[in-house]
Short mmCIF file of C-alpha atoms and ligand atoms in Angstrom, two decimals:
data_model
loop_
_atom_site.label_atom_id
_atom_site.label_comp_id
_atom_site.label_asym_id
_atom_site.label_seq_id
_atom_site.Cartn_x
_atom_site.Cartn_y
_atom_site.Cartn_z
CA VAL A 275 4.44 -5.50 8.93
CA ALA A 276 7.50 -4.79 6.83
CA SER A 277 9.03 -5.62 3.47
CA GLY A 278 12.55 -5.67 2.10
CA HIS A 279 15.08 -6.81 -0.46
CA PRO A 280 13.10 -5.88 -3.59
CA ARG A 281 14.14 -7.64 -6.81
CA PRO A 282 12.58 -7.25 -10.26
CA ASP A 283 10.47 -10.37 -9.61
CA SER A 284 10.29 -10.74 -5.82
CA VAL A 285 10.26 -8.99 -2.46
CA VAL A 286 10.39 -10.22 1.15
CA LEU A 287 7.24 -9.76 3.26
CA TRP A 288 7.57 -9.86 7.02
CA THR A 289 5.44 -9.98 10.13
CA ARG A 290 5.68 -11.28 13.66
CA LEU A 291 2.95 -12.44 15.99
CA SER A 292 2.94 -10.88 19.43
CA GLY A 293 0.87 -11.47 22.52
CA ALA A 294 0.72 -13.84 25.48
CA ASP A 295 0.18 -17.63 25.30
CA LEU A 296 0.76 -18.10 21.59
CA PRO A 297 0.85 -21.77 20.53
CA ASP A 298 4.27 -23.12 19.49
CA ARG A 299 3.26 -23.23 15.85
CA VAL A 300 0.72 -20.89 14.31
CA GLU A 301 -0.47 -20.89 10.72
CA VAL A 302 -0.28 -17.41 9.22
CA SER A 303 -1.90 -16.76 5.86
CA TRP A 304 -0.70 -13.97 3.62
CA GLU A 305 -2.04 -12.20 0.56
CA LEU A 306 -0.32 -10.04 -2.02
CA ALA A 307 -2.47 -7.85 -4.26
CA ARG A 308 -2.12 -5.38 -7.10
CA ASP A 309 -4.41 -2.95 -5.35
CA GLU A 310 -4.92 -1.50 -1.91
CA ARG A 311 -8.41 -3.02 -1.55
CA PHE A 312 -7.22 -6.56 -2.39
CA GLU A 313 -9.61 -6.92 -5.31
CA GLN A 314 -6.78 -8.32 -7.45
CA VAL A 315 -4.91 -10.79 -5.23
CA VAL A 316 -1.96 -12.15 -7.24
CA GLN A 317 -0.46 -14.54 -4.70
CA GLN A 318 -1.37 -16.03 -1.35
CA GLY A 319 -0.11 -18.74 0.94
CA VAL A 320 0.29 -20.05 4.45
CA GLU A 321 3.45 -19.99 6.59
CA VAL A 322 4.01 -21.49 10.00
CA ALA A 323 5.20 -19.01 12.63
CA GLU A 324 7.27 -20.91 15.21
CA SER A 325 8.04 -19.91 18.78
CA ALA A 326 11.65 -21.01 18.19
CA TRP A 327 11.96 -18.08 15.75
CA GLY A 328 9.97 -15.54 17.72
CA HIS A 329 6.77 -16.29 15.76
CA SER A 330 8.23 -14.37 12.84
CA VAL A 331 7.12 -14.83 9.24
CA HIS A 332 9.36 -14.21 6.23
CA VAL A 333 7.68 -14.80 2.88
CA GLN A 334 9.33 -14.34 -0.49
CA PRO A 335 6.78 -14.45 -3.32
CA GLN A 336 8.37 -14.99 -6.73
CA GLY A 337 7.31 -14.27 -10.29
CA LEU A 338 6.10 -10.70 -9.62
CA ALA A 339 6.01 -7.93 -12.20
CA ALA A 340 8.94 -5.50 -12.18
CA SER A 341 8.76 -1.91 -11.01
CA ARG A 342 5.28 -1.83 -9.57
CA PRO A 343 3.61 -1.43 -6.19
CA TYR A 344 1.98 -4.32 -4.33
CA TRP A 345 -0.07 -4.45 -1.13
CA TYR A 346 0.15 -7.26 1.43
CA ARG A 347 -1.49 -8.38 4.68
CA PHE A 348 -1.45 -11.33 7.06
CA ARG A 349 -4.12 -13.25 8.97
CA ALA A 350 -3.66 -15.51 12.03
CA LEU A 351 -5.70 -16.67 15.02
CA GLY A 352 -8.73 -14.74 13.81
CA ASP A 353 -6.90 -11.42 13.51
CA GLN A 354 -5.79 -9.49 10.47
CA SER A 355 -2.69 -7.31 10.21
CA ARG A 356 -2.62 -3.80 8.82
CA VAL A 357 -1.98 -3.50 5.10
CA GLY A 358 1.57 -2.85 3.97
CA ARG A 359 2.63 -1.42 0.64
CA THR A 360 5.77 -2.56 -1.10
CA ARG A 361 7.23 -2.59 -4.60
CA THR A 362 9.51 -4.54 -6.87
CA ALA A 363 12.75 -3.26 -8.39
CA PRO A 364 12.83 -2.23 -12.07
CA SER A 365 13.78 -4.84 -14.66
CA PRO A 366 17.51 -4.99 -15.45
CA ASP A 367 17.16 -3.02 -18.71
CA ALA A 368 14.96 -0.22 -17.29
CA LEU A 369 16.37 3.23 -16.61
CA ALA A 370 13.95 4.30 -13.89
CA THR A 371 14.55 7.02 -11.30
CA LEU A 372 15.13 6.11 -7.66
CA ARG A 373 13.89 7.92 -4.57
CA PHE A 374 15.39 6.71 -1.33
CA ALA A 375 16.17 7.80 2.20
CA ILE A 376 19.01 6.80 4.50
CA ALA A 377 18.39 6.52 8.23
CA SER A 378 20.19 5.16 11.29
CA CYS A 379 20.54 5.36 15.07
CA GLN A 380 17.07 5.54 16.56
CA ARG A 381 17.74 5.38 20.30
CA TRP A 382 14.28 5.14 21.87
CA ASP A 383 14.95 6.91 25.17
CA TYR A 384 16.60 9.91 23.45
CA GLY A 385 13.68 11.01 21.34
CA HIS A 386 10.61 10.52 19.22
CA TYR A 387 10.50 9.55 15.56
CA ALA A 388 9.39 12.74 13.79
CA ALA A 389 12.19 11.95 11.31
CA TRP A 390 10.29 8.79 10.30
CA ARG A 391 7.11 10.78 9.63
CA ASP A 392 9.16 12.99 7.31
CA ILE A 393 10.64 9.95 5.50
CA THR A 394 7.19 8.39 5.00
CA ALA A 395 5.89 11.71 3.62
CA PHE A 396 8.78 11.76 1.14
CA ASP A 397 7.28 8.53 -0.26
CA PRO A 398 10.54 6.79 -1.14
CA ASP A 399 10.92 3.71 -3.33
CA LEU A 400 13.37 2.38 -0.75
CA VAL A 401 14.61 3.07 2.75
CA MET A 402 18.20 2.14 3.53
CA PHE A 403 18.60 1.60 7.26
CA LEU A 404 22.28 1.78 8.11
CA GLY A 405 22.50 0.49 11.68
CA ASP A 406 21.64 0.96 15.35
CA TYR A 407 18.00 -0.08 14.96
CA ILE A 408 17.93 -0.72 18.72
CA TYR A 409 20.29 0.23 21.56
CA GLU A 410 21.18 -2.36 24.17
CA TYR A 411 21.46 0.07 27.10
CA PRO A 412 19.14 0.53 30.07
CA THR A 413 17.16 3.79 30.15
CA ALA A 414 19.29 6.92 30.01
CA VAL A 415 19.14 9.54 32.76
CA GLY A 416 16.70 12.22 31.66
CA ALA A 417 15.08 9.92 29.10
CA VAL A 418 12.44 11.42 26.79
CA ARG A 419 10.67 8.03 27.01
CA PRO A 420 11.91 5.10 29.10
CA VAL A 421 12.90 1.60 28.02
CA GLN A 422 12.02 -1.34 30.25
CA GLY A 423 14.58 -3.71 31.65
CA GLY A 424 18.33 -3.42 32.09
CA ARG A 425 21.09 -4.02 29.61
CA VAL A 426 19.97 -6.29 26.79
CA GLU A 427 21.82 -9.63 26.85
CA THR A 428 19.58 -12.67 26.34
CA LEU A 429 17.42 -13.68 23.38
CA GLN A 430 14.32 -12.72 25.36
CA ASP A 431 15.86 -9.32 26.23
CA PHE A 432 16.57 -8.65 22.55
CA ARG A 433 13.06 -9.73 21.52
CA ASP A 434 11.54 -7.43 24.16
CA ARG A 435 13.67 -4.50 23.02
CA TYR A 436 12.68 -4.97 19.36
CA ALA A 437 9.04 -5.27 20.40
CA LEU A 438 9.30 -1.93 22.21
CA TYR A 439 10.96 -0.11 19.29
CA LYS A 440 8.50 -1.63 16.84
CA SER A 441 5.56 -0.40 18.90
CA ASP A 442 6.25 3.14 17.67
CA PRO A 443 3.51 4.07 15.16
CA LEU A 444 5.78 6.34 13.07
CA LEU A 445 8.34 3.55 12.66
CA GLN A 446 5.51 1.13 11.80
CA ASP A 447 4.25 3.53 9.12
CA ALA A 448 7.70 3.80 7.56
CA HIS A 449 7.95 -0.01 7.34
CA ALA A 450 4.45 -0.26 5.84
CA GLN A 451 5.24 2.42 3.23
CA CYS A 452 8.00 0.81 1.14
CA PRO A 453 10.65 -1.93 1.13
CA TRP A 454 13.79 -1.46 3.19
CA LEU A 455 17.40 -2.52 2.78
CA ILE A 456 18.92 -3.04 6.19
CA VAL A 457 22.34 -3.46 7.71
CA TRP A 458 23.28 -3.49 11.36
CA ASP A 459 25.94 -1.58 13.23
CA ASP A 460 27.15 -2.30 16.76
CA HIS A 461 24.18 -1.57 19.04
CA GLU A 462 22.07 -4.40 17.64
CA VAL A 463 24.57 -6.49 19.67
CA GLU A 464 26.83 -4.38 21.89
CA ASN A 465 28.57 -1.00 21.64
CA ASP A 466 31.82 -1.15 19.66
CA TYR A 467 31.97 -4.91 19.29
CA ALA A 468 34.34 -6.29 16.66
CA ALA A 469 33.67 -9.78 15.27
CA MET A 470 33.96 -11.96 18.41
CA HIS A 471 35.58 -9.25 20.55
CA SER A 472 33.39 -7.62 23.17
CA GLU A 473 33.98 -4.08 24.38
CA ARG A 474 33.61 -5.47 27.89
CA LEU A 475 35.88 -8.46 27.06
CA SER A 476 32.99 -10.71 28.00
CA PRO A 477 33.80 -14.42 27.73
CA GLN A 478 30.10 -15.08 26.98
CA PHE A 479 30.14 -12.80 23.94
CA ALA A 480 29.69 -15.53 21.28
CA LEU A 481 26.42 -16.57 22.95
CA ARG A 482 25.21 -12.97 23.16
CA ARG A 483 26.06 -12.35 19.51
CA ALA A 484 24.13 -15.48 18.49
CA ALA A 485 21.08 -14.30 20.47
CA ALA A 486 21.36 -10.79 19.00
CA TYR A 487 21.69 -12.02 15.40
CA GLN A 488 18.76 -14.39 15.85
CA ALA A 489 16.52 -11.62 17.22
CA TYR A 490 17.69 -9.30 14.42
CA TRP A 491 16.69 -11.80 11.74
CA GLU A 492 13.39 -12.48 13.51
CA HIS A 493 12.49 -8.78 13.40
CA MET A 494 13.74 -7.69 9.98
CA PRO A 495 12.48 -8.35 6.43
CA PHE A 496 15.43 -10.53 5.41
CA PRO A 497 14.92 -13.60 3.25
CA LYS A 498 14.65 -17.00 4.91
CA SER A 499 18.02 -17.84 3.37
CA ALA A 500 19.64 -15.18 5.58
CA ARG A 501 18.53 -16.92 8.80
CA PRO A 502 21.56 -17.05 11.11
CA GLN A 503 23.53 -20.24 11.62
CA GLY A 504 24.69 -20.04 15.23
CA HIS A 505 26.47 -16.72 15.62
CA ASP A 506 26.90 -16.03 11.87
CA MET A 507 24.51 -14.21 9.55
CA ARG A 508 25.37 -12.89 6.12
CA ILE A 509 23.86 -9.46 5.52
CA TYR A 510 26.18 -8.02 2.88
CA GLY A 511 25.24 -8.18 -0.76
CA HIS A 512 24.15 -6.09 -3.72
CA LEU A 513 20.97 -5.17 -5.52
CA ASP A 514 20.46 -3.45 -8.87
CA TRP A 515 17.90 -0.73 -9.52
CA GLY A 516 17.48 -1.43 -13.21
CA ARG A 517 20.22 0.14 -15.31
CA LEU A 518 20.38 3.15 -12.98
CA ALA A 519 22.20 2.05 -9.85
CA ARG A 520 23.91 -0.79 -8.10
CA VAL A 521 23.43 -0.72 -4.33
CA LEU A 522 26.21 -2.45 -2.38
CA MET A 523 25.41 -3.22 1.24
CA LEU A 524 28.36 -3.81 3.58
CA ASP A 525 28.78 -5.40 7.00
CA ASP A 526 31.63 -3.73 8.88
CA ARG A 527 31.00 -5.47 12.25
CA GLN A 528 30.91 -9.22 11.85
CA TYR A 529 34.29 -9.81 10.23
CA ARG A 530 36.48 -6.90 11.36
CA ASP A 531 39.80 -7.04 13.16
CA ALA A 532 39.56 -5.70 16.70
CA GLN A 533 40.14 -1.98 17.20
CA VAL A 534 43.80 -1.16 17.90
CA CYS A 535 45.15 0.54 21.03
CA PRO A 536 42.08 0.17 23.27
CA ARG A 537 41.92 1.66 26.75
CA SER A 538 43.55 -0.63 29.29
CA GLY A 539 41.47 -3.55 30.50
CA ARG A 540 38.83 -3.28 27.83
CA GLY A 541 38.08 -3.68 24.13
CA GLY A 542 36.23 -1.35 21.81
CA SER A 543 37.11 2.10 20.54
CA ASN A 544 39.51 4.76 21.66
CA THR A 545 40.74 8.07 20.33
CA VAL A 546 44.49 7.89 19.88
CA ALA A 547 47.40 9.84 18.46
CA LEU A 548 48.86 8.25 15.36
CA ARG A 549 52.28 8.72 16.97
CA ASP A 550 51.31 6.52 19.94
CA CYS A 551 49.57 3.88 17.85
CA PRO A 552 51.54 3.00 14.69
CA GLU A 553 49.43 -0.19 14.52
CA LEU A 554 46.76 2.04 12.91
CA MET A 555 48.76 1.83 9.69
CA ASN A 556 49.11 -1.97 9.69
CA PRO A 557 47.97 -3.00 6.19
CA GLN A 558 47.10 -6.53 7.38
CA ARG A 559 44.06 -5.29 9.30
CA THR A 560 40.61 -5.21 7.76
CA LEU A 561 37.22 -3.68 8.54
CA LEU A 562 35.25 -5.92 6.18
CA GLY A 563 37.23 -9.16 6.46
CA ALA A 564 39.22 -10.57 3.56
CA GLU A 565 36.30 -12.41 1.98
CA GLN A 566 33.94 -9.42 1.91
CA GLU A 567 36.74 -7.13 0.70
CA GLN A 568 37.34 -9.45 -2.26
CA TRP A 569 33.63 -9.74 -2.88
CA LEU A 570 33.33 -5.94 -2.99
CA ALA A 571 36.30 -5.61 -5.36
CA ARG A 572 34.46 -7.99 -7.74
CA SER A 573 31.03 -6.45 -7.26
CA TRP A 574 31.44 -2.84 -8.38
CA SER A 575 29.47 -2.10 -11.54
CA THR A 576 31.02 -0.28 -14.47
CA GLN A 577 27.70 -0.66 -16.34
CA HIS A 578 25.58 1.51 -14.03
CA PRO A 579 25.97 5.29 -13.75
CA TRP A 580 25.73 5.00 -9.93
CA ASN A 581 27.35 2.73 -7.35
CA LEU A 582 25.69 3.39 -4.00
CA LEU A 583 27.82 2.04 -1.16
CA ALA A 584 25.51 1.58 1.82
CA GLN A 585 27.53 0.93 4.96
CA GLN A 586 27.58 1.78 8.65
CA THR A 587 29.82 4.72 9.39
CA LEU A 588 31.71 7.78 8.16
CA MET A 589 34.10 6.72 5.43
CA SER A 590 36.00 9.99 4.92
CA ARG A 591 38.86 10.84 7.21
CA LEU A 592 38.01 12.87 10.30
CA ALA A 593 41.38 13.82 11.78
CA GLY A 594 41.37 15.61 15.12
CA ARG A 595 44.16 17.09 17.22
CA ASN A 596 45.06 16.63 20.87
CA ARG A 597 46.40 19.39 23.16
CA GLN A 598 49.95 18.65 22.02
CA GLY A 599 48.91 19.22 18.42
CA ASP A 600 49.27 15.55 17.40
CA THR A 601 46.84 14.13 14.85
CA ILE A 602 44.33 11.86 16.55
CA TYR A 603 41.85 9.31 15.20
CA TRP A 604 38.82 7.45 16.50
CA THR A 605 39.66 3.78 16.18
CA ASP A 606 36.16 2.32 15.63
CA GLY A 607 35.44 3.94 12.24
CA TRP A 608 37.26 3.78 8.91
CA ASP A 609 40.01 5.99 10.39
CA GLY A 610 40.90 3.02 12.59
CA TYR A 611 41.38 0.95 9.43
CA ALA A 612 42.90 3.52 7.05
CA PRO A 613 44.95 1.06 4.94
CA ALA A 614 41.75 -0.97 4.36
CA ARG A 615 39.96 2.23 3.29
CA ASN A 616 42.82 3.03 0.91
CA ARG A 617 42.52 -0.45 -0.60
CA LEU A 618 38.77 -0.04 -1.10
CA LEU A 619 38.93 3.46 -2.60
CA GLY A 620 42.11 2.63 -4.53
CA THR A 621 40.35 -0.32 -6.18
CA ALA A 622 37.38 1.89 -7.01
CA ALA A 623 39.74 4.47 -8.55
CA THR A 624 41.63 1.85 -10.59
CA LEU A 625 38.39 0.35 -11.90
CA LYS A 626 37.02 3.87 -12.58
CA VAL A 627 33.84 2.93 -10.70
CA PRO A 628 31.19 5.37 -11.93
CA GLY A 629 29.10 7.43 -9.55
CA LEU A 630 30.57 6.14 -6.30
CA VAL A 631 28.49 7.53 -3.44
CA ALA A 632 29.10 6.27 0.10
CA LEU A 633 26.14 6.35 2.48
CA GLY A 634 26.60 5.98 6.23
CA GLY A 635 25.29 6.44 9.75
CA ASP A 636 26.74 5.66 13.20
CA VAL A 637 28.33 9.02 14.05
CA HIS A 638 25.12 10.99 14.79
CA ALA A 639 26.00 13.94 12.56
CA HIS A 640 25.26 15.08 9.03
CA TYR A 641 28.40 14.87 6.91
CA VAL A 642 28.79 15.69 3.24
CA ALA A 643 32.27 14.93 1.96
CA GLN A 644 34.50 14.22 -1.03
CA LEU A 645 35.96 10.72 -0.98
CA LYS A 646 39.69 10.89 -1.70
CA ALA A 647 41.88 8.01 -2.81
CA ASP A 648 44.56 9.17 -0.34
CA TYR A 649 43.75 11.63 2.44
CA ASP A 650 47.44 12.20 3.16
CA ASP A 651 47.89 13.78 -0.27
CA LEU A 652 45.94 17.02 -0.83
CA ARG A 653 46.29 16.60 -4.61
CA SER A 654 44.90 13.08 -4.49
CA PRO A 655 41.93 12.82 -6.86
CA ILE A 656 38.34 12.79 -5.67
CA VAL A 657 36.94 9.31 -6.31
CA GLY A 658 33.41 9.75 -5.02
CA ALA A 659 31.01 11.53 -2.72
CA GLU A 660 29.80 10.75 0.77
CA PHE A 661 26.64 11.46 2.76
CA CYS A 662 26.29 10.51 6.39
CA GLY A 663 22.69 10.61 7.56
CA THR A 664 23.00 11.76 11.17
CA SER A 665 20.59 9.95 13.55
CA ILE A 666 16.84 9.55 13.79
CA SER A 667 16.96 10.33 17.54
CA SER A 668 20.36 9.43 19.07
CA ARG A 669 22.31 12.39 20.48
CA GLY A 670 25.31 13.74 18.62
CA PRO A 671 28.80 14.68 19.81
CA ALA A 672 29.81 18.27 20.69
CA GLN A 673 29.63 20.54 17.65
CA SER A 674 32.73 22.41 18.87
CA ARG A 675 34.81 19.27 18.19
CA LEU A 676 33.55 19.06 14.63
CA ASP A 677 34.12 22.79 14.07
CA ALA A 678 37.69 22.46 15.35
CA ALA A 679 38.31 19.62 12.88
CA ARG A 680 37.28 21.59 9.79
CA ALA A 681 40.70 23.03 9.01
CA ASP A 682 42.38 19.60 9.04
CA ASN A 683 39.65 18.00 6.95
CA PRO A 684 39.08 20.22 3.88
CA HIS A 685 37.21 17.39 2.11
CA LEU A 686 34.23 17.91 4.47
CA LEU A 687 31.52 20.22 3.07
CA VAL A 688 29.18 19.67 6.03
CA ALA A 689 29.88 18.41 9.56
CA ASN A 690 26.87 19.09 11.79
CA ALA A 691 26.17 17.10 14.96
CA THR A 692 23.38 19.34 16.25
CA ARG A 693 20.69 17.84 14.02
CA ARG A 694 18.59 14.70 14.13
CA GLY A 695 17.02 13.54 10.89
CA SER A 696 17.92 11.73 7.68
CA VAL A 697 18.92 12.36 4.07
CA HIS A 698 16.52 12.07 1.12
CA PHE A 699 17.80 11.30 -2.37
CA ILE A 700 16.38 11.52 -5.88
CA VAL A 701 18.57 9.83 -8.49
CA ASP A 702 18.30 9.71 -12.27
CA ALA A 703 20.83 8.95 -14.98
CA HIS A 704 22.23 12.50 -14.84
CA THR A 705 22.15 13.65 -11.23
CA LEU A 706 21.94 12.50 -7.65
CA GLN A 707 20.18 15.10 -5.53
CA ALA A 708 20.45 14.97 -1.75
CA ASP A 709 18.34 16.84 0.77
CA LEU A 710 19.65 16.89 4.35
CA ARG A 711 16.61 16.68 6.62
CA ALA A 712 16.67 18.19 10.10
CA VAL A 713 14.15 17.67 12.92
CA ASP A 714 13.49 20.89 14.87
CA ASP A 715 13.27 19.03 18.20
CA ALA A 716 13.51 15.23 18.38
CA ARG A 717 11.98 15.29 21.89
CA GLN A 718 8.66 16.33 20.31
CA VAL A 719 6.71 13.67 18.44
CA ASN A 720 5.06 16.33 16.27
CA SER A 721 8.22 18.31 15.57
CA PRO A 722 8.47 19.94 12.14
CA VAL A 723 11.27 18.62 9.90
CA ARG A 724 12.98 20.88 7.37
CA SER A 725 15.62 20.90 4.71
CA ALA A 726 19.03 21.84 6.10
CA GLY A 727 20.87 21.90 2.77
CA ARG A 728 20.72 20.45 -0.71
CA PHE A 729 23.63 18.89 -2.59
CA VAL A 730 24.16 17.44 -6.05
CA VAL A 731 26.46 14.90 -7.66
CA GLU A 732 26.49 14.90 -11.45
CA SER A 733 26.91 11.68 -13.36
CA GLY A 734 30.44 11.29 -14.71
CA ARG A 735 31.91 13.72 -12.14
CA PRO A 736 32.76 12.24 -8.75
CA GLU A 737 32.60 15.37 -6.59
CA VAL A 738 29.62 16.61 -4.60
CA HIS A 739 28.66 20.29 -4.55
CA PRO A 740 25.91 22.47 -3.11
CA ALA A 741 22.75 22.49 -5.23
FE1 LIG B 195 24.27 5.07 16.83
CA1 LIG B 196 27.18 2.75 16.11
#
């Protein structure tokens, strides 16, 4: 069971039937109660789970009370699901606090989910999952736990891979604990894909993307209205947490221009010297697509003390150097779309967007950074803060590379690829407190998880500093 997309008066409840020989259509009844023991059931109903949609169920009860917990469960074919707990968002005029965690990149074969146990124990109001819920690869050499099957390509492959990931009890607990907001990154489809461009230049890519998006919707607590149409599915949008915060969720995969200067004979990312790839500075290119960029420019809130920008990857610049001393960039992240980043942060600066905090995943390292309107100008003002939540289990890059990059990237307060974990946040009208969480050993299901640093952003001041 899972829930998501909490509003002041509604929330999405999700389940999926599994097992052999299910009928094509199965009636699934659901109950929503004010209490854990279901003595005060406030709503109930019946949905039909269809084989065409993976026997998934997405229910969106309306007319709920704001800012309170609810419990839900499902019943079908004589069985009853576990009980999930969820909650609604505060009413628009309420100035409530917000506890949330960001998480991403949970490659099954690279580790266990001790990080999820730690998130559940934090008891957040919300989890923001920022991409790479599954990985499409066959089992890695030296896997901590294997995945079945080869590379994921068909609808059935994707369904099987989700079923495997969702069999993990610590991940199940985290879904049953609170509502999630979810965006994808690349591995829910294929490494480094860009809109309709496949890393492997596969002519069948549109079909694979359609299968991947369908399986994603089937397995996530999105509303029915988000159900994909062919190979398109809108996942970006915003949600308000009362008067405290606006959360803006971005999709940087579905609409992006292809990465520039790829390796010969393939698509996807590369690491290139700016000198050899002037196309990096082409202002026509976009990471979000024109429509989403315009939507975002309209959607910032000047009425809330916090604008939480939940997206896939590191937003701050991470300039490296090659042996010749040239500045190099990785083309898949925001550095591959620097003029688009300047437009986004420039708009935020012009509008004086309060409390801009970017949240990201993808790069398998903890980053804490100052967002700058122009990274080429050291005196450029700080326009916001950034936290990148490392990975639940996926392995990080070499720490030596990040250490070498420190001198060229003075806006980075933390750059640590050695840790698996998440980031926990507690936000009120005055401060946003962040706790970087680090798993001692992601290969151990019972690994302890500890704080690896605390940081604060104060309302009205864009920069982040150590607590
Ligand atoms: Fe990842
Ligand atoms: Ca990724």
